[in-house]
Amino acid sequence: MQSVSATRSLNAIKLSTNTPPALSSKNYLAPPFEDAAFARYLAHMNSYGVVSTISVHLDGQAFSNVMSCSDGIGNNSTGRLFFYMTEMDPTGADLTQDSRASVTFSQAQIIGEGSCAQVDPEDRACGSLTIAGDIVEVSGTDKIFALEALFSRNPPMKHWPRAHGWIVFEMKPMRIILVRGNEISSEIAVAEYFSASPNFESRNSEQEYDHARHLMTFMESAKAISAKSSWPLFPNKAKAARKMVHDANWGVLSMLRKDHKGPFAYVKSVSDGPANVSTGRLWFFLNTEDSMMHDVKTNNNVSFTISQAMIDAELATAACHDKIAEEPTCGRITFSGKLIALTSATEIAGAEKALFARHPSMSQWKLHGKFHPFELVISDIFFLNFYGGARPLSVRDYFAASPI
C-alpha cells in the first residue's frame, strides 16, 4: 500500500506547469461567482478555519490554531462566523485578552469535487479567504442563534464537557481578503460580503456543489475508510507529529501585519522532504516581492498550522474518522519560530529538491516572480491529537523522532 506522500507525489505529476493554471470546469475550481459570493461560499462550505490571534504564551507574537465554526443553521448561510472555544485552549485564552484576530479558509479544505482537484493549494487558482477583525464573545439572542448554528454543523460540540467553560465567539470583520484565479488578491467590503449570496442553487451540476451531498458523502466515507486509514490516533507524540508534517501538503502561515495592526494569515504549501524522505524541517517557496514579505522583514516571527482534516481532504476521504476539526482526536499542530530565507547553495538546493518533488508546479513559479526557498526555524510546538490537552513537545524530541 502506497504512503500518503507517495500517492500525492504521483498525483502531483498531473499538475499544470503554468502558474496560475487556467480556470476550467474540468479542474473543479472556483465556481463562477462574483468575489463576494465566492467569499461567502468558502465561509459556508468549510466547517473549520485557522484562527490567528495575538498570543499570550508567545509574548504577543502571532499564533494560529484550527477551530471549527459555522455561519448558519444547516445549509442556511448568514456569513456570520461563530466559534465555540474554551480558555483551556490557547486560542480561547488569547481572545479573552485581545480580540484582534483573523480566520483563514482554503478551497482545498473542501472534500470532493468542490475542492481544488490537482491544483496546488498555494496556487492562486485554488481559492482562499482571510477575514480579519475582532473575535468577541456573544450573548443573549445572538448566543442562542450561534449555538444552534454551531451544533447543526458540528453536532459533537453539544456533548463537550461543560466543565471546560465553553464560550461562544463571533468574528466581527474589518477586512476581507480573497485570493482566486488570476487575481493577486481582492479586498471585499464588509457590507458587500454580507449582502452577497453564496448562490448554492446556481452551481454547475457537473461540479457537484451541493452541500447536503458533501455532508452525506462525508459521513458515509468515514465508515468506509476507518479500517484503512494510516492516521495515527494517539501513538508516540513526536512520531505522530512527524508523520502529520510529512503527510501534509499545505497549511496556514500567520504573522503580524503592520497595516492591519493584528494577526493575518496565508495559505502556503510546504514540504519536509520528498515522498520517501522526511526531515521534519518546514520549507516554503515564497515570492520575495509579495506584500507579505514586507511584514516578514519587519518581524519574522510566524506560526504555521496543519490539521489532519486538511490532509484527509486532499485524499478525498472523510476527515479524521468522522471527527470535526476542533475535536482533540483530529490532530492539529502549530509550529512557531522565525521565517528565514536560505542563503547557502547547499541548503537552497536541498530545499528546492524537497519542494519541487512534492509541488512540481513550483519549478515554474520563478517565471512569474522572484521566488526563493524559506525555512521556518522552529522554536515552539503546539500539538494536540488526543484527549487531555496539549502536552509539551520539545523541538529536540520532534526532530529525534521518525515518522510512523
mmCIF file of C-alpha atoms in Angstrom:
data_model
loop_
_atom_site.group_PDB
_atom_site.id
_atom_site.type_symbol
_atom_site.label_atom_id
_atom_site.label_comp_id
_atom_site.label_asym_id
_atom_site.label_seq_id
_atom_site.Cartn_x
_atom_site.Cartn_y
_atom_site.Cartn_z
ATOM 1 C CA MET A 1 0.000 0.000 0.000
ATOM 2 C CA GLN A 2 1.435 3.392 -1.006
ATOM 3 C CA SER A 3 2.120 6.034 1.598
ATOM 4 C CA VAL A 4 0.118 9.265 1.676
ATOM 5 C CA SER A 5 3.158 11.179 0.415
ATOM 6 C CA ALA A 6 3.879 8.735 -2.406
ATOM 7 C CA THR A 7 0.276 8.800 -3.570
ATOM 8 C CA ARG A 8 0.243 12.584 -3.545
ATOM 9 C CA SER A 9 3.522 12.773 -5.461
ATOM 10 C CA LEU A 10 2.114 10.550 -8.213
ATOM 11 C CA ASN A 11 -0.989 12.712 -8.378
ATOM 12 C CA ALA A 12 1.116 15.849 -8.498
ATOM 13 C CA ILE A 13 2.576 14.828 -11.869
ATOM 14 C CA LYS A 14 -0.800 15.808 -13.333
ATOM 15 C CA LEU A 15 -0.420 19.389 -12.081
ATOM 16 C CA SER A 16 -0.411 22.189 -14.581
ATOM 17 C CA THR A 17 3.035 23.570 -15.387
ATOM 18 C CA ASN A 18 1.627 27.084 -15.643
ATOM 19 C CA THR A 19 1.213 29.319 -12.637
ATOM 20 C CA PRO A 20 -1.552 30.062 -12.177
ATOM 21 C CA PRO A 21 -3.274 27.411 -14.332
ATOM 22 C CA ALA A 22 -6.256 28.428 -16.393
ATOM 23 C CA LEU A 23 -9.606 28.006 -14.713
ATOM 24 C CA SER A 24 -11.882 25.394 -16.253
ATOM 25 C CA SER A 25 -14.867 23.358 -15.192
ATOM 26 C CA LYS A 26 -12.762 20.219 -15.576
ATOM 27 C CA ASN A 27 -10.476 21.426 -12.774
ATOM 28 C CA TYR A 28 -13.491 21.822 -10.433
ATOM 29 C CA LEU A 29 -12.117 25.138 -9.269
ATOM 30 C CA ALA A 30 -13.761 28.364 -8.241
ATOM 31 C CA PRO A 31 -17.451 28.468 -9.139
ATOM 32 C CA PRO A 32 -18.396 31.355 -11.441
ATOM 33 C CA PHE A 33 -19.474 33.647 -8.617
ATOM 34 C CA GLU A 34 -18.606 37.279 -8.006
ATOM 35 C CA ASP A 35 -15.860 37.784 -5.430
ATOM 36 C CA ALA A 36 -18.216 38.497 -2.522
ATOM 37 C CA ALA A 37 -20.374 35.476 -3.358
ATOM 38 C CA PHE A 38 -17.321 33.243 -3.611
ATOM 39 C CA ALA A 39 -16.081 34.511 -0.248
ATOM 40 C CA ARG A 40 -19.451 33.610 1.254
ATOM 41 C CA TYR A 41 -19.227 30.220 -0.456
ATOM 42 C CA LEU A 42 -15.849 29.468 1.160
ATOM 43 C CA ALA A 43 -17.038 30.647 4.564
ATOM 44 C CA HIS A 44 -20.101 28.407 4.402
ATOM 45 C CA MET A 45 -18.700 25.286 2.780
ATOM 46 C CA ASN A 46 -15.876 24.972 5.308
ATOM 47 C CA SER A 47 -16.818 23.831 8.805
ATOM 48 C CA TYR A 48 -13.440 24.873 10.232
ATOM 49 C CA GLY A 49 -10.843 27.543 9.689
ATOM 50 C CA VAL A 50 -7.438 28.539 11.005
ATOM 51 C CA VAL A 51 -7.809 31.294 13.592
ATOM 52 C CA SER A 52 -4.812 33.570 14.150
ATOM 53 C CA THR A 53 -4.506 35.507 17.386
ATOM 54 C CA ILE A 54 -2.054 37.652 19.330
ATOM 55 C CA SER A 55 -0.544 35.056 21.582
ATOM 56 C CA VAL A 56 -0.302 35.249 25.353
ATOM 57 C CA HIS A 57 2.139 32.337 25.594
ATOM 58 C CA LEU A 58 4.299 33.658 22.722
ATOM 59 C CA ASP A 59 4.631 37.151 24.238
ATOM 60 C CA GLY A 60 2.468 38.968 21.735
ATOM 61 C CA GLN A 61 3.507 37.195 18.535
ATOM 62 C CA ALA A 62 1.026 35.650 16.110
ATOM 63 C CA PHE A 63 -0.318 32.186 16.912
ATOM 64 C CA SER A 64 -2.570 30.102 14.647
ATOM 65 C CA ASN A 65 -4.850 27.206 15.529
ATOM 66 C CA VAL A 66 -7.610 25.088 13.977
ATOM 67 C CA MET A 67 -11.134 25.964 15.116
ATOM 68 C CA SER A 68 -14.478 24.571 13.998
ATOM 69 C CA CYS A 69 -17.087 27.139 13.048
ATOM 70 C CA SER A 70 -20.465 27.758 11.462
ATOM 71 C CA ASP A 71 -22.030 30.627 9.523
ATOM 72 C CA GLY A 72 -25.613 29.459 9.866
ATOM 73 C CA ILE A 73 -28.077 26.748 10.749
ATOM 74 C CA GLY A 74 -27.691 23.778 8.423
ATOM 75 C CA ASN A 75 -27.468 24.942 4.825
ATOM 76 C CA ASN A 76 -28.654 28.458 5.670
ATOM 77 C CA SER A 77 -25.718 30.838 5.190
ATOM 78 C CA THR A 78 -25.601 34.155 7.047
ATOM 79 C CA GLY A 79 -21.936 34.999 6.544
ATOM 80 C CA ARG A 80 -21.567 35.494 10.314
ATOM 81 C CA LEU A 81 -18.838 33.236 11.687
ATOM 82 C CA PHE A 82 -19.395 31.647 15.083
ATOM 83 C CA PHE A 83 -16.903 29.687 17.191
ATOM 84 C CA TYR A 84 -17.070 27.571 20.361
ATOM 85 C CA MET A 85 -13.872 27.822 22.398
ATOM 86 C CA THR A 86 -12.524 27.412 25.892
ATOM 87 C CA GLU A 87 -9.829 29.312 27.744
ATOM 88 C CA MET A 88 -8.205 25.910 28.309
ATOM 89 C CA ASP A 89 -7.158 26.184 24.653
ATOM 90 C CA PRO A 90 -4.535 28.843 23.810
ATOM 91 C CA THR A 91 -6.749 30.465 21.165
ATOM 92 C CA GLY A 92 -9.631 30.962 23.561
ATOM 93 C CA ALA A 93 -7.215 32.281 26.173
ATOM 94 C CA ASP A 94 -5.716 34.712 23.651
ATOM 95 C CA LEU A 95 -9.091 36.104 22.612
ATOM 96 C CA THR A 96 -10.172 36.863 26.160
ATOM 97 C CA GLN A 97 -7.098 39.097 26.418
ATOM 98 C CA ASP A 98 -7.038 40.636 22.917
ATOM 99 C CA SER A 99 -9.894 40.241 20.423
ATOM 100 C CA ARG A 100 -7.829 41.095 17.321
ATOM 101 C CA ALA A 101 -7.782 38.021 15.103
ATOM 102 C CA SER A 102 -8.212 36.582 11.630
ATOM 103 C CA VAL A 103 -9.681 33.379 10.244
ATOM 104 C CA THR A 104 -8.473 31.718 7.046
ATOM 105 C CA PHE A 105 -10.244 29.235 4.769
ATOM 106 C CA SER A 106 -8.989 27.386 1.709
ATOM 107 C CA GLN A 107 -10.915 25.776 -1.101
ATOM 108 C CA ALA A 108 -8.520 22.845 -0.603
ATOM 109 C CA GLN A 109 -10.322 22.045 2.679
ATOM 110 C CA ILE A 110 -13.494 21.079 0.832
ATOM 111 C CA ILE A 111 -13.860 17.338 0.352
ATOM 112 C CA GLY A 112 -14.741 16.118 -3.129
ATOM 113 C CA GLU A 113 -15.084 17.873 -6.457
ATOM 114 C CA GLY A 114 -15.741 21.253 -4.891
ATOM 115 C CA SER A 115 -12.091 21.206 -3.871
ATOM 116 C CA CYS A 116 -9.018 22.188 -5.893
ATOM 117 C CA ALA A 117 -8.556 18.829 -7.635
ATOM 118 C CA GLN A 118 -4.908 18.512 -8.707
ATOM 119 C CA VAL A 119 -4.065 22.206 -8.344
ATOM 120 C CA ASP A 120 -1.509 23.120 -5.693
ATOM 121 C CA PRO A 121 -3.268 24.653 -2.637
ATOM 122 C CA GLU A 122 -0.995 27.720 -2.746
ATOM 123 C CA ASP A 123 -1.707 28.303 -6.430
ATOM 124 C CA ARG A 124 -3.991 31.279 -6.938
ATOM 125 C CA ALA A 125 -6.334 29.055 -8.914
ATOM 126 C CA CYS A 126 -7.216 27.434 -5.579
ATOM 127 C CA GLY A 127 -9.343 29.973 -3.736
ATOM 128 C CA SER A 128 -8.524 31.172 -0.227
ATOM 129 C CA LEU A 129 -10.144 33.664 2.096
ATOM 130 C CA THR A 130 -8.884 35.552 5.145
ATOM 131 C CA ILE A 131 -11.259 37.596 7.282
ATOM 132 C CA ALA A 132 -9.595 39.903 9.806
ATOM 133 C CA GLY A 133 -11.217 41.820 12.620
ATOM 134 C CA ASP A 134 -12.229 41.108 16.194
ATOM 135 C CA ILE A 135 -13.460 37.789 17.555
ATOM 136 C CA VAL A 136 -15.668 38.645 20.504
ATOM 137 C CA GLU A 137 -17.906 36.823 22.954
ATOM 138 C CA VAL A 138 -21.618 36.890 22.127
ATOM 139 C CA SER A 139 -24.585 36.786 24.465
ATOM 140 C CA GLY A 140 -28.379 36.968 24.541
ATOM 141 C CA THR A 141 -30.346 36.058 21.420
ATOM 142 C CA ASP A 142 -27.139 36.116 19.348
ATOM 143 C CA LYS A 143 -25.722 33.392 21.574
ATOM 144 C CA ILE A 144 -28.864 31.262 21.219
ATOM 145 C CA PHE A 145 -28.703 31.536 17.437
ATOM 146 C CA ALA A 146 -24.947 30.925 17.386
ATOM 147 C CA LEU A 147 -25.252 27.743 19.442
ATOM 148 C CA GLU A 148 -27.959 26.384 17.143
ATOM 149 C CA ALA A 149 -25.788 27.192 14.128
ATOM 150 C CA LEU A 150 -22.683 25.623 15.668
ATOM 151 C CA PHE A 151 -24.424 22.448 16.822
ATOM 152 C CA SER A 152 -26.177 21.972 13.473
ATOM 153 C CA ARG A 153 -22.859 21.940 11.602
ATOM 154 C CA ASN A 154 -20.735 20.402 14.376
ATOM 155 C CA PRO A 155 -23.003 18.016 16.359
ATOM 156 C CA PRO A 156 -20.282 16.676 18.723
ATOM 157 C CA MET A 157 -19.960 20.153 20.268
ATOM 158 C CA LYS A 158 -23.278 19.643 22.026
ATOM 159 C CA HIS A 159 -21.700 16.904 24.145
ATOM 160 C CA TRP A 160 -18.403 18.584 25.028
ATOM 161 C CA PRO A 161 -17.780 18.740 28.811
ATOM 162 C CA ARG A 162 -19.476 21.799 30.319
ATOM 163 C CA ALA A 163 -16.766 21.970 32.963
ATOM 164 C CA HIS A 164 -14.378 23.209 30.273
ATOM 165 C CA GLY A 165 -16.145 26.566 30.290
ATOM 166 C CA TRP A 166 -17.089 26.895 26.624
ATOM 167 C CA ILE A 167 -17.506 30.420 25.260
ATOM 168 C CA VAL A 168 -19.420 31.400 22.120
ATOM 169 C CA PHE A 169 -17.497 33.826 19.913
ATOM 170 C CA GLU A 170 -18.255 35.685 16.687
ATOM 171 C CA MET A 171 -15.917 37.226 14.152
ATOM 172 C CA LYS A 172 -16.635 40.926 13.596
ATOM 173 C CA PRO A 173 -14.958 41.555 10.232
ATOM 174 C CA MET A 174 -12.941 44.633 9.409
ATOM 175 C CA ARG A 175 -11.016 43.397 6.349
ATOM 176 C CA ILE A 176 -11.877 40.579 3.937
ATOM 177 C CA ILE A 177 -9.204 39.418 1.501
ATOM 178 C CA LEU A 178 -9.925 36.874 -1.241
ATOM 179 C CA VAL A 179 -7.417 35.120 -3.493
ATOM 180 C CA ARG A 180 -8.792 33.407 -6.576
ATOM 181 C CA GLY A 181 -7.906 32.742 -10.201
ATOM 182 C CA ASN A 182 -5.504 35.110 -11.900
ATOM 183 C CA GLU A 183 -6.063 37.917 -9.418
ATOM 184 C CA ILE A 184 -3.302 38.777 -6.968
ATOM 185 C CA SER A 185 -5.946 39.355 -4.293
ATOM 186 C CA SER A 186 -9.060 41.414 -3.863
ATOM 187 C CA GLU A 187 -10.397 43.213 -0.834
ATOM 188 C CA ILE A 188 -14.131 42.868 -0.346
ATOM 189 C CA ALA A 189 -16.106 45.492 1.515
ATOM 190 C CA VAL A 190 -17.711 44.102 4.657
ATOM 191 C CA ALA A 191 -21.162 45.323 3.593
ATOM 192 C CA GLU A 192 -20.739 43.705 0.177
ATOM 193 C CA TYR A 193 -19.744 40.407 1.801
ATOM 194 C CA PHE A 194 -22.845 40.313 3.987
ATOM 195 C CA SER A 195 -25.198 41.372 1.190
ATOM 196 C CA ALA A 196 -23.916 38.670 -1.191
ATOM 197 C CA SER A 197 -25.418 35.203 -1.505
ATOM 198 C CA PRO A 198 -23.324 32.021 -1.769
ATOM 199 C CA ASN A 199 -25.739 31.178 -4.596
ATOM 200 C CA PHE A 200 -25.692 27.434 -3.875
ATOM 201 C CA GLU A 201 -28.660 26.783 -6.185
ATOM 202 C CA SER A 202 -26.809 28.041 -9.280
ATOM 203 C CA ARG A 203 -23.811 25.714 -9.092
ATOM 204 C CA ASN A 204 -22.820 23.703 -12.140
ATOM 205 C CA SER A 205 -24.264 20.224 -11.630
ATOM 206 C CA GLU A 206 -21.100 18.693 -13.109
ATOM 207 C CA GLN A 207 -19.124 20.253 -10.270
ATOM 208 C CA GLU A 208 -21.449 18.811 -7.590
ATOM 209 C CA TYR A 209 -21.528 21.869 -5.342
ATOM 210 C CA ASP A 210 -24.353 20.524 -3.221
ATOM 211 C CA HIS A 211 -23.611 20.998 0.453
ATOM 212 C CA ALA A 212 -26.070 18.345 1.633
ATOM 213 C CA ARG A 213 -24.414 15.819 -0.649
ATOM 214 C CA HIS A 214 -20.990 16.758 0.718
ATOM 215 C CA LEU A 215 -22.192 16.120 4.261
ATOM 216 C CA MET A 216 -23.747 12.778 3.299
ATOM 217 C CA THR A 217 -20.603 11.670 1.456
ATOM 218 C CA PHE A 218 -18.511 12.798 4.416
ATOM 219 C CA MET A 219 -20.473 10.629 6.843
ATOM 220 C CA GLU A 220 -20.580 7.552 4.597
ATOM 221 C CA SER A 221 -16.928 7.594 3.588
ATOM 222 C CA ALA A 222 -15.835 7.946 7.207
ATOM 223 C CA LYS A 223 -17.188 4.486 7.939
ATOM 224 C CA ALA A 224 -15.745 3.022 4.751
ATOM 225 C CA ILE A 225 -12.164 4.213 5.283
ATOM 226 C CA SER A 226 -11.841 3.900 9.040
ATOM 227 C CA ALA A 227 -10.135 0.497 8.815
ATOM 228 C CA LYS A 228 -7.763 1.572 6.044
ATOM 229 C CA SER A 229 -6.581 4.959 7.251
ATOM 230 C CA SER A 230 -2.963 5.338 8.298
ATOM 231 C CA TRP A 231 -3.933 8.236 10.541
ATOM 232 C CA PRO A 232 -2.199 7.778 13.940
ATOM 233 C CA LEU A 233 -4.791 8.260 16.663
ATOM 234 C CA PHE A 234 -2.653 8.532 19.763
ATOM 235 C CA PRO A 235 0.785 6.940 19.363
ATOM 236 C CA ASN A 236 4.064 8.487 20.458
ATOM 237 C CA LYS A 237 3.510 12.250 20.213
ATOM 238 C CA ALA A 238 6.745 13.100 18.441
ATOM 239 C CA LYS A 239 6.322 10.347 15.847
ATOM 240 C CA ALA A 240 2.703 11.319 15.249
ATOM 241 C CA ALA A 241 3.739 14.944 14.767
ATOM 242 C CA ARG A 242 6.446 13.982 12.286
ATOM 243 C CA LYS A 243 4.010 11.825 10.320
ATOM 244 C CA MET A 244 1.456 14.616 10.122
ATOM 245 C CA VAL A 245 4.062 17.065 8.854
ATOM 246 C CA HIS A 246 5.354 14.657 6.243
ATOM 247 C CA ASP A 247 1.855 13.779 5.044
ATOM 248 C CA ALA A 248 0.875 17.445 4.819
ATOM 249 C CA ASN A 249 0.978 19.303 1.552
ATOM 250 C CA TRP A 250 -0.070 22.713 2.856
ATOM 251 C CA GLY A 251 -1.057 24.695 5.905
ATOM 252 C CA VAL A 252 -1.699 28.245 7.088
ATOM 253 C CA LEU A 253 1.111 30.705 7.860
ATOM 254 C CA SER A 254 0.255 33.518 10.257
ATOM 255 C CA MET A 255 2.122 36.670 11.238
ATOM 256 C CA LEU A 256 1.544 40.199 12.496
ATOM 257 C CA ARG A 257 0.662 42.723 9.794
ATOM 258 C CA LYS A 258 1.578 46.372 10.230
ATOM 259 C CA ASP A 259 -1.279 47.738 8.122
ATOM 260 C CA HIS A 260 -3.857 45.607 9.928
ATOM 261 C CA LYS A 261 -2.213 46.046 13.343
ATOM 262 C CA GLY A 262 -3.057 42.463 14.161
ATOM 263 C CA PRO A 263 -2.626 38.849 13.048
ATOM 264 C CA PHE A 264 -3.127 37.851 9.436
ATOM 265 C CA ALA A 265 -2.635 34.536 7.641
ATOM 266 C CA TYR A 266 -1.964 32.977 4.253
ATOM 267 C CA VAL A 267 -2.405 29.535 2.710
ATOM 268 C CA LYS A 268 1.073 28.159 1.954
ATOM 269 C CA SER A 269 2.335 24.893 0.508
ATOM 270 C CA VAL A 270 5.063 23.125 2.459
ATOM 271 C CA SER A 271 7.490 20.229 2.232
ATOM 272 C CA ASP A 272 9.716 18.485 4.737
ATOM 273 C CA GLY A 273 11.238 16.273 2.044
ATOM 274 C CA PRO A 274 10.400 14.128 -0.998
ATOM 275 C CA ALA A 275 7.792 11.385 -0.702
ATOM 276 C CA ASN A 276 10.044 8.832 0.991
ATOM 277 C CA VAL A 277 12.381 11.201 2.843
ATOM 278 C CA SER A 278 11.224 13.052 5.956
ATOM 279 C CA THR A 279 13.422 15.676 7.613
ATOM 280 C CA GLY A 280 10.830 17.373 9.826
ATOM 281 C CA ARG A 281 12.035 20.749 8.559
ATOM 282 C CA LEU A 282 9.448 23.174 7.170
ATOM 283 C CA TRP A 283 10.389 24.563 3.759
ATOM 284 C CA PHE A 284 8.396 27.089 1.736
ATOM 285 C CA PHE A 285 8.840 28.646 -1.708
ATOM 286 C CA LEU A 286 7.875 32.304 -1.321
ATOM 287 C CA ASN A 287 7.698 35.296 -3.614
ATOM 288 C CA THR A 288 10.071 37.881 -2.158
ATOM 289 C CA GLU A 289 8.093 40.653 -3.877
ATOM 290 C CA ASP A 290 4.809 39.653 -2.226
ATOM 291 C CA SER A 291 3.327 42.194 0.188
ATOM 292 C CA MET A 292 3.515 39.553 2.919
ATOM 293 C CA MET A 293 7.303 39.749 2.820
ATOM 294 C CA HIS A 294 7.287 43.404 3.897
ATOM 295 C CA ASP A 295 5.840 42.277 7.214
ATOM 296 C CA VAL A 296 8.336 39.400 7.444
ATOM 297 C CA LYS A 297 11.221 41.860 7.034
ATOM 298 C CA THR A 298 9.874 43.859 9.962
ATOM 299 C CA ASN A 299 9.020 40.877 12.159
ATOM 300 C CA ASN A 300 9.825 37.346 11.017
ATOM 301 C CA ASN A 301 8.159 35.622 13.974
ATOM 302 C CA VAL A 302 5.456 33.409 12.461
ATOM 303 C CA SER A 303 3.277 30.389 13.177
ATOM 304 C CA PHE A 304 2.325 27.593 10.789
ATOM 305 C CA THR A 305 -0.672 25.315 11.339
ATOM 306 C CA ILE A 306 -1.559 21.929 9.856
ATOM 307 C CA SER A 307 -4.705 19.872 10.519
ATOM 308 C CA GLN A 308 -5.264 16.196 9.844
ATOM 309 C CA ALA A 309 -8.530 17.340 8.279
ATOM 310 C CA MET A 310 -6.520 19.197 5.614
ATOM 311 C CA ILE A 311 -4.568 16.054 4.777
ATOM 312 C CA ASP A 312 -7.695 13.893 4.601
ATOM 313 C CA ALA A 313 -9.474 16.428 2.360
ATOM 314 C CA GLU A 314 -6.670 16.190 -0.204
ATOM 315 C CA LEU A 315 -7.119 12.418 -0.264
ATOM 316 C CA ALA A 316 -10.885 12.912 -0.737
ATOM 317 C CA THR A 317 -11.622 10.951 2.428
ATOM 318 C CA ALA A 318 -13.694 11.813 5.464
ATOM 319 C CA ALA A 319 -11.653 13.945 7.783
ATOM 320 C CA CYS A 320 -10.339 12.409 10.978
ATOM 321 C CA HIS A 321 -12.578 9.353 11.099
ATOM 322 C CA ASP A 322 -15.740 11.477 11.118
ATOM 323 C CA LYS A 323 -14.476 13.824 13.829
ATOM 324 C CA ILE A 324 -14.854 17.575 13.471
ATOM 325 C CA ALA A 325 -11.611 19.519 13.136
ATOM 326 C CA GLU A 326 -11.655 21.001 16.649
ATOM 327 C CA GLU A 327 -12.040 17.600 18.318
ATOM 328 C CA PRO A 328 -8.863 16.609 20.215
ATOM 329 C CA THR A 329 -8.671 13.338 18.267
ATOM 330 C CA CYS A 330 -8.415 15.254 14.981
ATOM 331 C CA GLY A 331 -4.726 16.039 15.045
ATOM 332 C CA ARG A 332 -3.624 19.667 14.774
ATOM 333 C CA ILE A 333 -0.166 21.080 15.076
ATOM 334 C CA THR A 334 1.234 24.613 15.152
ATOM 335 C CA PHE A 335 4.900 25.461 14.780
ATOM 336 C CA SER A 336 6.141 28.849 15.911
ATOM 337 C CA GLY A 337 9.512 30.362 15.165
ATOM 338 C CA LYS A 338 11.347 32.574 12.701
ATOM 339 C CA LEU A 339 10.879 32.546 8.927
ATOM 340 C CA ILE A 340 14.359 32.637 7.389
ATOM 341 C CA ALA A 341 15.476 32.935 3.763
ATOM 342 C CA LEU A 342 18.002 30.190 2.992
ATOM 343 C CA THR A 343 21.369 31.510 1.882
ATOM 344 C CA SER A 344 23.835 28.662 1.303
ATOM 345 C CA ALA A 345 23.805 26.987 -2.099
ATOM 346 C CA THR A 346 23.586 23.548 -0.477
ATOM 347 C CA GLU A 347 20.592 24.492 1.670
ATOM 348 C CA ILE A 348 18.814 26.161 -1.234
ATOM 349 C CA ALA A 349 19.361 23.136 -3.477
ATOM 350 C CA GLY A 350 18.134 20.730 -0.770
ATOM 351 C CA ALA A 351 15.008 22.765 -0.037
ATOM 352 C CA GLU A 352 14.155 23.208 -3.714
ATOM 353 C CA LYS A 353 14.565 19.472 -4.298
ATOM 354 C CA ALA A 354 12.162 18.737 -1.428
ATOM 355 C CA LEU A 355 9.651 21.380 -2.546
ATOM 356 C CA PHE A 356 9.679 20.565 -6.255
ATOM 357 C CA ALA A 357 9.312 16.845 -5.557
ATOM 358 C CA ARG A 358 6.067 17.456 -3.685
ATOM 359 C CA HIS A 359 4.938 20.505 -5.670
ATOM 360 C CA PRO A 360 6.123 20.083 -9.287
ATOM 361 C CA SER A 361 4.454 23.290 -10.472
ATOM 362 C CA MET A 362 6.731 25.316 -8.175
ATOM 363 C CA SER A 363 9.610 24.838 -10.598
ATOM 364 C CA GLN A 364 7.698 27.133 -12.976
ATOM 365 C CA TRP A 365 6.781 29.762 -10.397
ATOM 366 C CA LYS A 366 10.056 31.618 -10.923
ATOM 367 C CA LEU A 367 8.698 32.633 -14.314
ATOM 368 C CA HIS A 368 6.051 34.686 -12.524
ATOM 369 C CA GLY A 369 8.016 36.277 -9.688
ATOM 370 C CA LYS A 370 11.120 36.263 -7.553
ATOM 371 C CA PHE A 371 10.601 33.051 -5.606
ATOM 372 C CA HIS A 372 13.087 31.813 -3.035
ATOM 373 C CA PRO A 373 13.149 28.934 -0.501
ATOM 374 C CA PHE A 374 12.499 29.842 3.137
ATOM 375 C CA GLU A 375 12.531 27.766 6.308
ATOM 376 C CA LEU A 376 10.555 28.133 9.495
ATOM 377 C CA VAL A 377 13.191 27.682 12.200
ATOM 378 C CA ILE A 378 11.091 26.045 14.900
ATOM 379 C CA SER A 379 11.229 27.284 18.490
ATOM 380 C CA ASP A 380 7.840 26.172 19.851
ATOM 381 C CA ILE A 381 5.427 23.329 19.028
ATOM 382 C CA PHE A 382 1.745 23.068 19.950
ATOM 383 C CA PHE A 383 0.375 19.599 19.153
ATOM 384 C CA LEU A 384 -2.933 18.030 20.040
ATOM 385 C CA ASN A 385 -4.087 14.607 18.826
ATOM 386 C CA PHE A 386 -5.901 13.106 21.809
ATOM 387 C CA TYR A 387 -7.903 13.987 24.902
ATOM 388 C CA GLY A 388 -6.220 15.515 27.933
ATOM 389 C CA GLY A 389 -5.000 18.741 26.362
ATOM 390 C CA ALA A 390 -1.822 19.586 24.505
ATOM 391 C CA ARG A 391 1.265 18.257 26.214
ATOM 392 C CA PRO A 392 4.692 19.821 25.740
ATOM 393 C CA LEU A 393 6.563 18.582 22.669
ATOM 394 C CA SER A 394 10.154 19.717 22.572
ATOM 395 C CA VAL A 395 11.852 20.641 19.335
ATOM 396 C CA ARG A 396 14.589 18.105 20.179
ATOM 397 C CA ASP A 397 12.107 15.233 20.586
ATOM 398 C CA TYR A 398 10.333 16.240 17.385
ATOM 399 C CA PHE A 399 13.489 16.078 15.267
ATOM 400 C CA ALA A 400 14.729 12.925 17.004
ATOM 401 C CA ALA A 401 11.598 11.000 16.066
ATOM 402 C CA SER A 402 10.941 9.301 12.755
ATOM 403 C CA PRO A 403 7.548 9.295 11.004
ATOM 404 C CA ILE A 404 5.346 6.261 11.648
#
